[in-house]
Short mmCIF file of N, CA and C in Angstrom, two decimals:
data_model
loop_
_atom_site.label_atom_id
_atom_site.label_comp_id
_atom_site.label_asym_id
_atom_site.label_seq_id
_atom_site.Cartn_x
_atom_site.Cartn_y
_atom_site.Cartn_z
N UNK L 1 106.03 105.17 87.04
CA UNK L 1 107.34 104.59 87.20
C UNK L 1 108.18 105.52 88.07
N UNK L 2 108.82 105.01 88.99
CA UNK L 2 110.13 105.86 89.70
C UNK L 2 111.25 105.72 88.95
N UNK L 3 112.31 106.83 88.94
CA UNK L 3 113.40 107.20 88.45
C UNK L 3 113.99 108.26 89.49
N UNK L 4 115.01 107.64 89.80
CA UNK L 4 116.36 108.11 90.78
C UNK L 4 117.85 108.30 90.73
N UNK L 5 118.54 109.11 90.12
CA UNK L 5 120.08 108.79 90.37
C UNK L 5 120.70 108.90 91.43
N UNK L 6 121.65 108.23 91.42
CA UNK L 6 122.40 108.54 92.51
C UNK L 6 123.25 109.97 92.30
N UNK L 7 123.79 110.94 93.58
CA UNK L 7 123.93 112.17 93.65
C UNK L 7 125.29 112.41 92.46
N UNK L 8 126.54 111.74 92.43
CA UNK L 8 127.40 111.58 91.16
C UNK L 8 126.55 111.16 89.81
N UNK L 9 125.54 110.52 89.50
CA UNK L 9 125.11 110.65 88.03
C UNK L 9 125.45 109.56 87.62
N UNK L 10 125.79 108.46 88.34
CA UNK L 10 126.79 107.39 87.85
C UNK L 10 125.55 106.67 87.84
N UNK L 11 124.66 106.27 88.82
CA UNK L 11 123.58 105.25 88.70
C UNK L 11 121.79 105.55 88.91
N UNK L 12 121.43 105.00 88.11
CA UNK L 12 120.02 105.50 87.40
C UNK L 12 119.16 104.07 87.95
N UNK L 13 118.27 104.39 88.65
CA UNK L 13 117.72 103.01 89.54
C UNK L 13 115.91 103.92 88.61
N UNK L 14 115.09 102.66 87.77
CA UNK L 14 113.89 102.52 87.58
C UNK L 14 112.78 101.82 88.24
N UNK L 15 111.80 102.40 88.92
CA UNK L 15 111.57 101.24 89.34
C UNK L 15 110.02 101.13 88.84
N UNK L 16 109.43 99.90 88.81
CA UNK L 16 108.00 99.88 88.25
C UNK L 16 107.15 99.69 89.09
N UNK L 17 105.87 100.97 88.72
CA UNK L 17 105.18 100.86 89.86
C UNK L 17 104.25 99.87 89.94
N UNK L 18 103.75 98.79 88.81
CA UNK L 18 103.20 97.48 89.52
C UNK L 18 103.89 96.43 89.27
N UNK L 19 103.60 95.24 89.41
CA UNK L 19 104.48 93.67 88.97
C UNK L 19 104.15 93.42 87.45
N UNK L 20 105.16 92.96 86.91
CA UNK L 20 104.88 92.64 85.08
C UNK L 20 103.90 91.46 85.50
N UNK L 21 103.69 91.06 84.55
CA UNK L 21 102.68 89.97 84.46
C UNK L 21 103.38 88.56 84.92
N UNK L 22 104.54 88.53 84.11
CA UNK L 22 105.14 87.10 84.54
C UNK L 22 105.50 86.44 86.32
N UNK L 23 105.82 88.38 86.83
CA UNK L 23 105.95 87.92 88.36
C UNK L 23 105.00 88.04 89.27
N UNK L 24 103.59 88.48 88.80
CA UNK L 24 102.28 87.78 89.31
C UNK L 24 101.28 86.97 88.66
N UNK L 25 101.41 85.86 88.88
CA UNK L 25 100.55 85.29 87.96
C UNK L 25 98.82 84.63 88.37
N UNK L 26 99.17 85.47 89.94
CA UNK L 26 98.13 85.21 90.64
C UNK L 26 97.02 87.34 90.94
N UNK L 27 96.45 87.53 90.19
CA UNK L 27 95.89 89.16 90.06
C UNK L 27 95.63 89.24 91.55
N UNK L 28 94.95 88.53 92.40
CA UNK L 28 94.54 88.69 93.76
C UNK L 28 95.74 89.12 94.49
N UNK L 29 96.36 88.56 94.38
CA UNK L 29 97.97 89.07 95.35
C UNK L 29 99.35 89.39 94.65
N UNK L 30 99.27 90.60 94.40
CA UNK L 30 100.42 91.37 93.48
C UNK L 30 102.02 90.83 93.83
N UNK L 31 102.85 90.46 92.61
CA UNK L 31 103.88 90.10 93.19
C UNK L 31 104.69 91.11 93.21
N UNK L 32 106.13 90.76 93.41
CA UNK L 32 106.95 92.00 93.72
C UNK L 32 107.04 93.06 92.45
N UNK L 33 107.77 93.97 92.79
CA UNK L 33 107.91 95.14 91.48
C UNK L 33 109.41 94.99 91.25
N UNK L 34 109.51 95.10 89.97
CA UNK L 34 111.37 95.21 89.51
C UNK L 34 112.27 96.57 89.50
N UNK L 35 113.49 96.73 89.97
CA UNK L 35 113.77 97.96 89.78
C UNK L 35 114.58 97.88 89.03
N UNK L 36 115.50 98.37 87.85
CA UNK L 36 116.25 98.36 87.42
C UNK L 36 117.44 99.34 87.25
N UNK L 37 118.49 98.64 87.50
CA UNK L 37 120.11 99.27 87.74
C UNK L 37 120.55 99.75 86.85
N UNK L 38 121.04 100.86 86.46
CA UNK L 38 121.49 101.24 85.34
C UNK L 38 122.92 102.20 85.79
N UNK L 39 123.97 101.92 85.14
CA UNK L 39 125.48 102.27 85.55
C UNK L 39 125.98 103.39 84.30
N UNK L 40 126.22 104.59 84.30
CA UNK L 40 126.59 105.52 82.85
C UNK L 40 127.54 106.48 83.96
N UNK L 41 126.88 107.51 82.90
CA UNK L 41 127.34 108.97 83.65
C UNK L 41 126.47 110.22 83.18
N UNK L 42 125.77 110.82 83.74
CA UNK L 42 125.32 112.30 83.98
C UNK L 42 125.02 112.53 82.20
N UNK L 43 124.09 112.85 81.68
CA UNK L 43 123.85 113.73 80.29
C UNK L 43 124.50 112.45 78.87
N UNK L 44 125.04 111.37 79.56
CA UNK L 44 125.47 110.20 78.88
C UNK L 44 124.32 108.99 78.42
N UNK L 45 125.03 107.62 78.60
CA UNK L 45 124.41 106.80 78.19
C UNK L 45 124.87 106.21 79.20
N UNK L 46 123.19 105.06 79.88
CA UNK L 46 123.34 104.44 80.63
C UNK L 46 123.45 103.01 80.05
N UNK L 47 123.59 101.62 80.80
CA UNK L 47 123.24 100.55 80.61
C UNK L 47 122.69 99.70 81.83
N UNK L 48 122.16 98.72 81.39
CA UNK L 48 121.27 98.19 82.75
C UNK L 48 122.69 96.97 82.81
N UNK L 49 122.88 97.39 84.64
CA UNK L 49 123.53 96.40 85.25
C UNK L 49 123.02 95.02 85.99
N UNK L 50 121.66 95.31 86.49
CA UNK L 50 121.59 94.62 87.24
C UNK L 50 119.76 94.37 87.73
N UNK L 51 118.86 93.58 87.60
CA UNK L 51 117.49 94.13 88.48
C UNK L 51 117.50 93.79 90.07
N UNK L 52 116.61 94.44 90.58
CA UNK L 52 116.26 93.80 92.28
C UNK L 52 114.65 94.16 91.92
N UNK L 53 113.96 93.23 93.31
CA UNK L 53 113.09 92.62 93.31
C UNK L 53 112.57 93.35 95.04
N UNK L 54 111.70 94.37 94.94
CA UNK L 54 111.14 95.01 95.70
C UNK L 54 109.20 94.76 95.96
N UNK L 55 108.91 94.05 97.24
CA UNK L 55 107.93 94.06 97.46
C UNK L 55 107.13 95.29 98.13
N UNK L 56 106.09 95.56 97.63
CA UNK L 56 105.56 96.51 98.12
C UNK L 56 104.10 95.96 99.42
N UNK L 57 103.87 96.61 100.03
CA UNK L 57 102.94 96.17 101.21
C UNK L 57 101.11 96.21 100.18
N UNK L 58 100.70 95.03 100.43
CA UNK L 58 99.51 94.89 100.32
C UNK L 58 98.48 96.18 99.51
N UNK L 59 97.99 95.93 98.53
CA UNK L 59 97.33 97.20 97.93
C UNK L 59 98.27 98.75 97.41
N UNK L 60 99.50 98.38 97.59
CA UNK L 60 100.43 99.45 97.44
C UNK L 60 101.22 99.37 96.02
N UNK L 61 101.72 100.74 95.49
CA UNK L 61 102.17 100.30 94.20
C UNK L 61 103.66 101.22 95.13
N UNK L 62 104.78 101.04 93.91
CA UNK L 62 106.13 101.84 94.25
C UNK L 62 105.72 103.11 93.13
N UNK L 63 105.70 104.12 94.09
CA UNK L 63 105.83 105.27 92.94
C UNK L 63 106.61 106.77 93.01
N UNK L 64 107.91 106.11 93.74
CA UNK L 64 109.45 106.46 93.92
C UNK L 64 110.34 106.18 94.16
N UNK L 65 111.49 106.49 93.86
CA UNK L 65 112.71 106.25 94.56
C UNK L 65 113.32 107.38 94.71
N UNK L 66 114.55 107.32 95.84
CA UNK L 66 115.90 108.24 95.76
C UNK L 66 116.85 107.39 95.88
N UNK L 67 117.77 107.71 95.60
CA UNK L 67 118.65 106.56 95.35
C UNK L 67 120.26 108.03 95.70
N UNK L 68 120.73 106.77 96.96
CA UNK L 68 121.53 107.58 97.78
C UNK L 68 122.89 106.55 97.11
N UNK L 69 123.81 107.24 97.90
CA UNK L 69 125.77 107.01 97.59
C UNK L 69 125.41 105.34 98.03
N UNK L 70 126.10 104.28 97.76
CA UNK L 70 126.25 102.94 98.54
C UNK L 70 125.07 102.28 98.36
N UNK L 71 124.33 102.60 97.23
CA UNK L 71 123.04 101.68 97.22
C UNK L 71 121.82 101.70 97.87
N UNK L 72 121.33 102.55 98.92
CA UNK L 72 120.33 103.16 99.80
C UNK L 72 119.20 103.46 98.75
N UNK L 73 118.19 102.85 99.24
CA UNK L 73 117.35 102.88 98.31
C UNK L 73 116.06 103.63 98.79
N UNK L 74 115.66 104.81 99.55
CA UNK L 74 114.02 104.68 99.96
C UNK L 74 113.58 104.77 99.10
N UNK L 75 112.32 104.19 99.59
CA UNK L 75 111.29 104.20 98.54
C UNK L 75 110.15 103.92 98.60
N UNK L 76 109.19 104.84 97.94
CA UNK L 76 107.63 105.34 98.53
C UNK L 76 106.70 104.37 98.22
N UNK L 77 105.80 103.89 98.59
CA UNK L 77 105.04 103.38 98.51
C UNK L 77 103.04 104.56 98.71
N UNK L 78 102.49 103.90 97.56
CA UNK L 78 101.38 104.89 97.86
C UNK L 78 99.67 103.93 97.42
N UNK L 79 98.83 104.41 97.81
CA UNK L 79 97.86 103.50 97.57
C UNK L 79 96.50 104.00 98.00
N UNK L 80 95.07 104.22 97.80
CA UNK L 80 94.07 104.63 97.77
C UNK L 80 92.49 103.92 97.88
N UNK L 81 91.73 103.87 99.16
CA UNK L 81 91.38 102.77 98.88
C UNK L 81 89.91 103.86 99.41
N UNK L 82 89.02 103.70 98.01
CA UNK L 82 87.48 104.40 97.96
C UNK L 82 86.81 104.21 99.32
N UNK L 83 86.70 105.50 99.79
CA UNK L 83 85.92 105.65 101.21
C UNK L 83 86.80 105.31 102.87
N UNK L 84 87.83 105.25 102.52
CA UNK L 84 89.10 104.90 103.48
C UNK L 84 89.91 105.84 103.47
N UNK L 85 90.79 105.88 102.40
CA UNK L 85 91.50 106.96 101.97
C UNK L 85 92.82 107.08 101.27
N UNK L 86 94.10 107.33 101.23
CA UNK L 86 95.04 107.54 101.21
C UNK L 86 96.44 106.48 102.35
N UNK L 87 96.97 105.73 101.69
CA UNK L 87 98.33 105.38 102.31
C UNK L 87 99.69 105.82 101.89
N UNK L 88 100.53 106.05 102.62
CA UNK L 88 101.57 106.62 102.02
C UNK L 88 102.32 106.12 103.27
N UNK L 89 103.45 105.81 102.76
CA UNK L 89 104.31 105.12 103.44
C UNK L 89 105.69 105.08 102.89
N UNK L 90 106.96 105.23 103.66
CA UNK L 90 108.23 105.02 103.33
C UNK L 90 108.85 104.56 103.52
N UNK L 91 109.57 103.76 102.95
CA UNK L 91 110.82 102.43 103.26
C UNK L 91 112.23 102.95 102.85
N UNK L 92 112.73 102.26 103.82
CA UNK L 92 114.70 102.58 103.53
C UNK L 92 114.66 101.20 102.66
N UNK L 93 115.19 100.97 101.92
CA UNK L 93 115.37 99.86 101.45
C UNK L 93 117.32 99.77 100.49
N UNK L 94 117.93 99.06 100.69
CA UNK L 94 119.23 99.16 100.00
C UNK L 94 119.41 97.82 98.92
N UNK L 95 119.80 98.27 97.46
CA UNK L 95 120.66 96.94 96.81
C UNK L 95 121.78 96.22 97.58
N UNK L 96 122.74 96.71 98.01
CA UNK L 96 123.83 96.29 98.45
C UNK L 96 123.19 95.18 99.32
N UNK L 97 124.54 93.94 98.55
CA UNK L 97 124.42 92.73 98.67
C UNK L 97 123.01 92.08 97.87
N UNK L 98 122.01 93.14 97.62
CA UNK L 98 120.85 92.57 97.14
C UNK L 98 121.09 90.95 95.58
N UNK L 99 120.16 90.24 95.83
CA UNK L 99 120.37 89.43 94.44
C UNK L 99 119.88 89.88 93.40
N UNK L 100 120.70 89.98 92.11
CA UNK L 100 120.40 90.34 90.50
C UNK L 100 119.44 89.64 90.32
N UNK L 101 118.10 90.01 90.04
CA UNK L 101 116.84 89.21 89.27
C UNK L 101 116.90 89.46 87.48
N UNK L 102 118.34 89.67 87.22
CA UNK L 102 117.75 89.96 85.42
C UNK L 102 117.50 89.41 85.35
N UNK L 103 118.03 87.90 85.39
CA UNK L 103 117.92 86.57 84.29
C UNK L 103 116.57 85.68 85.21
N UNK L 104 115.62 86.63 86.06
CA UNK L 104 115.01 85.50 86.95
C UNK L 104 113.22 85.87 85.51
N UNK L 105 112.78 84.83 85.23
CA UNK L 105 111.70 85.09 84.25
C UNK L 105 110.73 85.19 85.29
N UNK L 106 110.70 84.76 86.10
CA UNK L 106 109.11 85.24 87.31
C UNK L 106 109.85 84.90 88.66
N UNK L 107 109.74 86.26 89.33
CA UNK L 107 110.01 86.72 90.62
C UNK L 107 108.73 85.75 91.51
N UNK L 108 107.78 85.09 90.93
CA UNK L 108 107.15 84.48 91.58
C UNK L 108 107.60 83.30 92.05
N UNK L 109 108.75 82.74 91.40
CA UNK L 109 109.60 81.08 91.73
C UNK L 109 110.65 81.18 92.87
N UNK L 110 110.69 82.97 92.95
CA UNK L 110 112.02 83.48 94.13
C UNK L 110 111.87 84.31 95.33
N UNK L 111 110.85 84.04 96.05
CA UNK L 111 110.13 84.68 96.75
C UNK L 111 111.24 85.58 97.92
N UNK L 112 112.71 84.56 98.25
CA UNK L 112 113.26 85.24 99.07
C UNK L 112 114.21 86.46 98.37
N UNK L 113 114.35 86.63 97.03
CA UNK L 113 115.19 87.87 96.92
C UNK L 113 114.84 89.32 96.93
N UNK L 114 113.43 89.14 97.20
CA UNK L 114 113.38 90.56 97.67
C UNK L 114 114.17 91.52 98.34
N UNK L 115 113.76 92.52 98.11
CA UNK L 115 114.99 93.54 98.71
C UNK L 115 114.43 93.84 100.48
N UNK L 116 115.16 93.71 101.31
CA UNK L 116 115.10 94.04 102.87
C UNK L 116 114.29 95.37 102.82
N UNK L 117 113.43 95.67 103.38
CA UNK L 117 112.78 96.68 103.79
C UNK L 117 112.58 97.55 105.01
N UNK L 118 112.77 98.74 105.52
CA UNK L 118 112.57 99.09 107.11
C UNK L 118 111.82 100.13 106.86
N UNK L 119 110.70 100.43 107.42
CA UNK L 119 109.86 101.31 107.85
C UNK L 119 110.44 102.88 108.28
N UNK L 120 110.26 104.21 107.26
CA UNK L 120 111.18 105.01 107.92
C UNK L 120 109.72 105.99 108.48
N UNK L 121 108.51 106.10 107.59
CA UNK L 121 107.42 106.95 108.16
C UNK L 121 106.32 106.39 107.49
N UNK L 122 104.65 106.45 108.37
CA UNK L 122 103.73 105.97 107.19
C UNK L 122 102.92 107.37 108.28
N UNK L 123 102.56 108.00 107.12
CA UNK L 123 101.97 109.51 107.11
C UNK L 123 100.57 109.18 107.73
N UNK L 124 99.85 107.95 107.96
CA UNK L 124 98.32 108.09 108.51
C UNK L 124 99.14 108.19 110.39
N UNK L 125 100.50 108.18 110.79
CA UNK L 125 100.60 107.53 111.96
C UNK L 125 100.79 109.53 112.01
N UNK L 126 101.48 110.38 111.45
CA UNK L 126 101.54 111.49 111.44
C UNK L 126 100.88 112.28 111.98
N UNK L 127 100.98 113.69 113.09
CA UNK L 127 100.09 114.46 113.55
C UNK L 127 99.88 115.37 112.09
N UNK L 128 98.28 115.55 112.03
CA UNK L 128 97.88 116.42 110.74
C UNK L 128 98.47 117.85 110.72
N UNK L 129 98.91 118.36 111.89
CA UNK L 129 99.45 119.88 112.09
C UNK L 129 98.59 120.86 110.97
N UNK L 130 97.30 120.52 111.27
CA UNK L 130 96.02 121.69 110.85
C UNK L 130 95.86 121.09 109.73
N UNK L 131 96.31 120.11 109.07
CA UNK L 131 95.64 119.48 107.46
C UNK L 131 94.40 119.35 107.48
N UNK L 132 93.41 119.47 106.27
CA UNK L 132 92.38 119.43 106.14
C UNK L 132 91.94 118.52 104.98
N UNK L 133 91.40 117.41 105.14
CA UNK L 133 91.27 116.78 103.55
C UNK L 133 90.09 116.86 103.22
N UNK L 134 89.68 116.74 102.13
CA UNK L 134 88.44 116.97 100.93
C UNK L 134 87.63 115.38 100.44
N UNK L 135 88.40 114.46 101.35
CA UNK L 135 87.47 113.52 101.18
C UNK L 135 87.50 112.23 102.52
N UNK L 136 87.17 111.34 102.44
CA UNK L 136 87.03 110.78 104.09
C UNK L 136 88.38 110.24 104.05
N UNK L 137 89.11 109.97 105.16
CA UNK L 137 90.47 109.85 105.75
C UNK L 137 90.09 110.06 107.20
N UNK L 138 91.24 108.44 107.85
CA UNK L 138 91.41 108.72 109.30
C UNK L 138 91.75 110.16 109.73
N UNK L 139 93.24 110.15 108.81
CA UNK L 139 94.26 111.22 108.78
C UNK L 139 94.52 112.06 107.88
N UNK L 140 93.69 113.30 108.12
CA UNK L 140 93.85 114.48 106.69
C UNK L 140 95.03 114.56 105.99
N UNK L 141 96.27 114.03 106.33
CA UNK L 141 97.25 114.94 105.75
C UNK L 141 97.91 113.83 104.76
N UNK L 142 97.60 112.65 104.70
CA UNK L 142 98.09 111.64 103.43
C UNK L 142 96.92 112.41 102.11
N UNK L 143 97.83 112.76 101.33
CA UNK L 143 96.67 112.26 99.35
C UNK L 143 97.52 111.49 98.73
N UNK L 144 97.51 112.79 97.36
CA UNK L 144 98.09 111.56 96.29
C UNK L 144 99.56 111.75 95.99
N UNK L 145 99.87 111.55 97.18
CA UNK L 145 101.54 111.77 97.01
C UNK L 145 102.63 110.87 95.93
N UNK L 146 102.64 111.35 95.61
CA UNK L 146 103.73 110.71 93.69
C UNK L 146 105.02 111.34 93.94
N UNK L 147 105.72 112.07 94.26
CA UNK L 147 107.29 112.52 94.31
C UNK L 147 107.67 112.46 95.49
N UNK L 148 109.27 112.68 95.41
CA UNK L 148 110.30 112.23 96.64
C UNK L 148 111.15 112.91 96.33
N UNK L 149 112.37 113.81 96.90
CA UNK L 149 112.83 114.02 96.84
C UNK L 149 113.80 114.34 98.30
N UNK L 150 115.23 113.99 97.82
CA UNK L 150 116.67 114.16 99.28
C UNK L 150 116.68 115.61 99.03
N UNK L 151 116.50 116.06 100.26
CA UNK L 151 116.79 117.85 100.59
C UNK L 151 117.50 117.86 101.20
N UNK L 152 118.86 118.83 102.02
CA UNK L 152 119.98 118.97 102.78
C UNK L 152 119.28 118.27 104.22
N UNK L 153 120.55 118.94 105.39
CA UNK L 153 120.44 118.38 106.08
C UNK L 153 119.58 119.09 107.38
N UNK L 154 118.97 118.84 107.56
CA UNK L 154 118.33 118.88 109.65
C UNK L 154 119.73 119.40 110.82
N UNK L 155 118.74 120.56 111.44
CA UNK L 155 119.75 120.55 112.86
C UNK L 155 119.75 118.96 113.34
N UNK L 156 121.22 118.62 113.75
CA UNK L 156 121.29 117.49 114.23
C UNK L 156 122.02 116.95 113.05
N UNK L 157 122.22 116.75 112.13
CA UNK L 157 122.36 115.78 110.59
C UNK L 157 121.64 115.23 110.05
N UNK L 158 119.97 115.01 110.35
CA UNK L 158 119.29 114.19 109.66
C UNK L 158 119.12 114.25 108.28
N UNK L 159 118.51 113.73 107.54
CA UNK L 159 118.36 114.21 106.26
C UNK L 159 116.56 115.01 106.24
N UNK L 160 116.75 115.61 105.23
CA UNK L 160 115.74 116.01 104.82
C UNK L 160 115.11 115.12 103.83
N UNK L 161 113.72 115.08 103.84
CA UNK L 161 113.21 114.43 102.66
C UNK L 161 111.83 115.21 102.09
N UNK L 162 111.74 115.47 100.92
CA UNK L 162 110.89 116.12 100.69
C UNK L 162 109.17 114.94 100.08
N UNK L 163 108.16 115.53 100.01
CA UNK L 163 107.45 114.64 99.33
C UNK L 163 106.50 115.38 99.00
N UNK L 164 105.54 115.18 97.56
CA UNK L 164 104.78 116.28 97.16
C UNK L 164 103.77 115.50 96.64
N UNK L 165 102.68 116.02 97.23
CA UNK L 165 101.14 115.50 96.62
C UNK L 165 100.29 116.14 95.21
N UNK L 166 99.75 115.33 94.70
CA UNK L 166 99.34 116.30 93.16
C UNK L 166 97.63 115.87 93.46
N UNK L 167 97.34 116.91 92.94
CA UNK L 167 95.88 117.47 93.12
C UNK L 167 95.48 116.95 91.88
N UNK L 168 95.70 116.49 90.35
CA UNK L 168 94.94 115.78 89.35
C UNK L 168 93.57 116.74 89.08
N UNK L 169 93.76 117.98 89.24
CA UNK L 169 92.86 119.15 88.83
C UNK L 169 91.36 118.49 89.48
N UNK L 170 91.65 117.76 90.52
CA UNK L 170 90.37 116.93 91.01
C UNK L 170 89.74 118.02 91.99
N UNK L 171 88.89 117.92 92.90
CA UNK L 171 88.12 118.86 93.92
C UNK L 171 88.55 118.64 94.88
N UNK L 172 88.82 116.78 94.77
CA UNK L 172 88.65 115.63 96.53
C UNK L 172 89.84 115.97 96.98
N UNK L 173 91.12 116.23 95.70
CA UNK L 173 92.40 116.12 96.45
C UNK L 173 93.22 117.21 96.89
N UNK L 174 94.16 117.60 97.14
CA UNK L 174 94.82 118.23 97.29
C UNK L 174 96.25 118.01 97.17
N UNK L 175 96.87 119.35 96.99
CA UNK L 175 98.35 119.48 96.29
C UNK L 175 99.02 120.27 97.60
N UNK L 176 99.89 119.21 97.58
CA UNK L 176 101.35 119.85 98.90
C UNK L 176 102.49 119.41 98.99
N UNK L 177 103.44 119.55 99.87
CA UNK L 177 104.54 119.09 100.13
C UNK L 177 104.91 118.87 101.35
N UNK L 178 105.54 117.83 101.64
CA UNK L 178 105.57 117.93 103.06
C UNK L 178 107.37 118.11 103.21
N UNK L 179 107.67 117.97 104.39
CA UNK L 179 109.21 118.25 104.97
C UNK L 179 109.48 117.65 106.07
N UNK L 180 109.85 116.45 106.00
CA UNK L 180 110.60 115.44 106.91
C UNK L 180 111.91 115.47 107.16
N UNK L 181 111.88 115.10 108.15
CA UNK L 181 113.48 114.71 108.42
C UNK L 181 113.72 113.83 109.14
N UNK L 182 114.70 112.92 109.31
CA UNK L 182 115.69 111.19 109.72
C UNK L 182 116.46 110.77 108.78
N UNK L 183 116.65 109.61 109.68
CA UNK L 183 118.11 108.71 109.18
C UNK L 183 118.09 108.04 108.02
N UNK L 184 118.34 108.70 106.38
CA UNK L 184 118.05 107.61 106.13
C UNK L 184 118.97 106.39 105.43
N UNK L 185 120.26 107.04 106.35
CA UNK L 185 121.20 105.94 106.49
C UNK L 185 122.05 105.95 105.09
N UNK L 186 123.19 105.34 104.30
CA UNK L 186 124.11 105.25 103.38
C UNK L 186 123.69 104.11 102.75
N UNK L 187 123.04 103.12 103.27
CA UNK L 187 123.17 101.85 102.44
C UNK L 187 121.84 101.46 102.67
#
């Protein structure tokens, strides 16, 4: 599951990394994933305001968020496919204006409220800058990347984004972090 606040503490965005059952009812083609809004304060008690309805790309689960000022949502997408390798990929994605799916019982009857998505990096397009991986991959430098994190800012203003791969005490994988930087915008 992803879990993100926003930088004030005020909003707590969950998101699930596959589709419940009710909003795929077809196993061959995964439906969207739910995130859920939650409005409190810092070391308090939250409550859920609101869900959105985030599709993830083909074979991909959500297994982050950051969750910026104004609703800005990136959010990671990751996925593994035996003898291929590693996908990892990142989306800007924002609530604002998004439609509330609480009261929707299957995201499968509402295909358009998904949340808008834009492409901010997908790590197989990445130069490896000397990565080495431990099992077959186009591109050494995607594994099993699971965290996200907003780091300050880039000469220029960009943002920083951090992302960290976990090794699962396995042989094949490997454990790192990488250090990006772009736009990834307020909303």
């Amino acid at each position: 599951m992803a879990l993100a606040v926003t930088p004030d503490g005020r909003s707590l965005y969950a998101g699930m990394e596959g589709p419940l059952s009710a909003d795929s009812p077809d196993p061959a083609n995964p439906g969207p994933r739910r995130i859920i809004h939650y409005k409190g304060f810092s070391g308090g008690r939250y409550k859920p305001v609101a869900q959105y309805a985030h599709r993830t790309d083909p074979s991909l689960s959500l297994v982050e968020l950051v969750a910026l000022p104004g609703g800005g949502l990136p959010a990671l997408e990751r996925g593994h496919t035996e003898g291929v390798g590693n996908t990892i990929r990142v989306y800007r994605t924002s609530t604002r204006g998004a439609r509330d799916v609480s009261k929707v019982e299957s995201l499968a009857s509402v295909p358009g409220a998904v949340l808008k998505k834009r492409l901010l990096v997908d790590l197989e397009t990445c130069p490896p800058s000397g990565a080495t991986a431990k099992q077959p991959q186009p591109n050494p430098l995607p594994d099993n990347v699971e965290g996200m994190a907003l780091g300050g800012r880039a000469p220029g203003g960009r943002n920083v984004l951090y992302l960290v791969s976990d090794d699962n005490a396995n042989a094949t994988q490997t454990a790192r972090v990488y250090a990006l930087s772009g736009d990834l915008g307020r909303r």
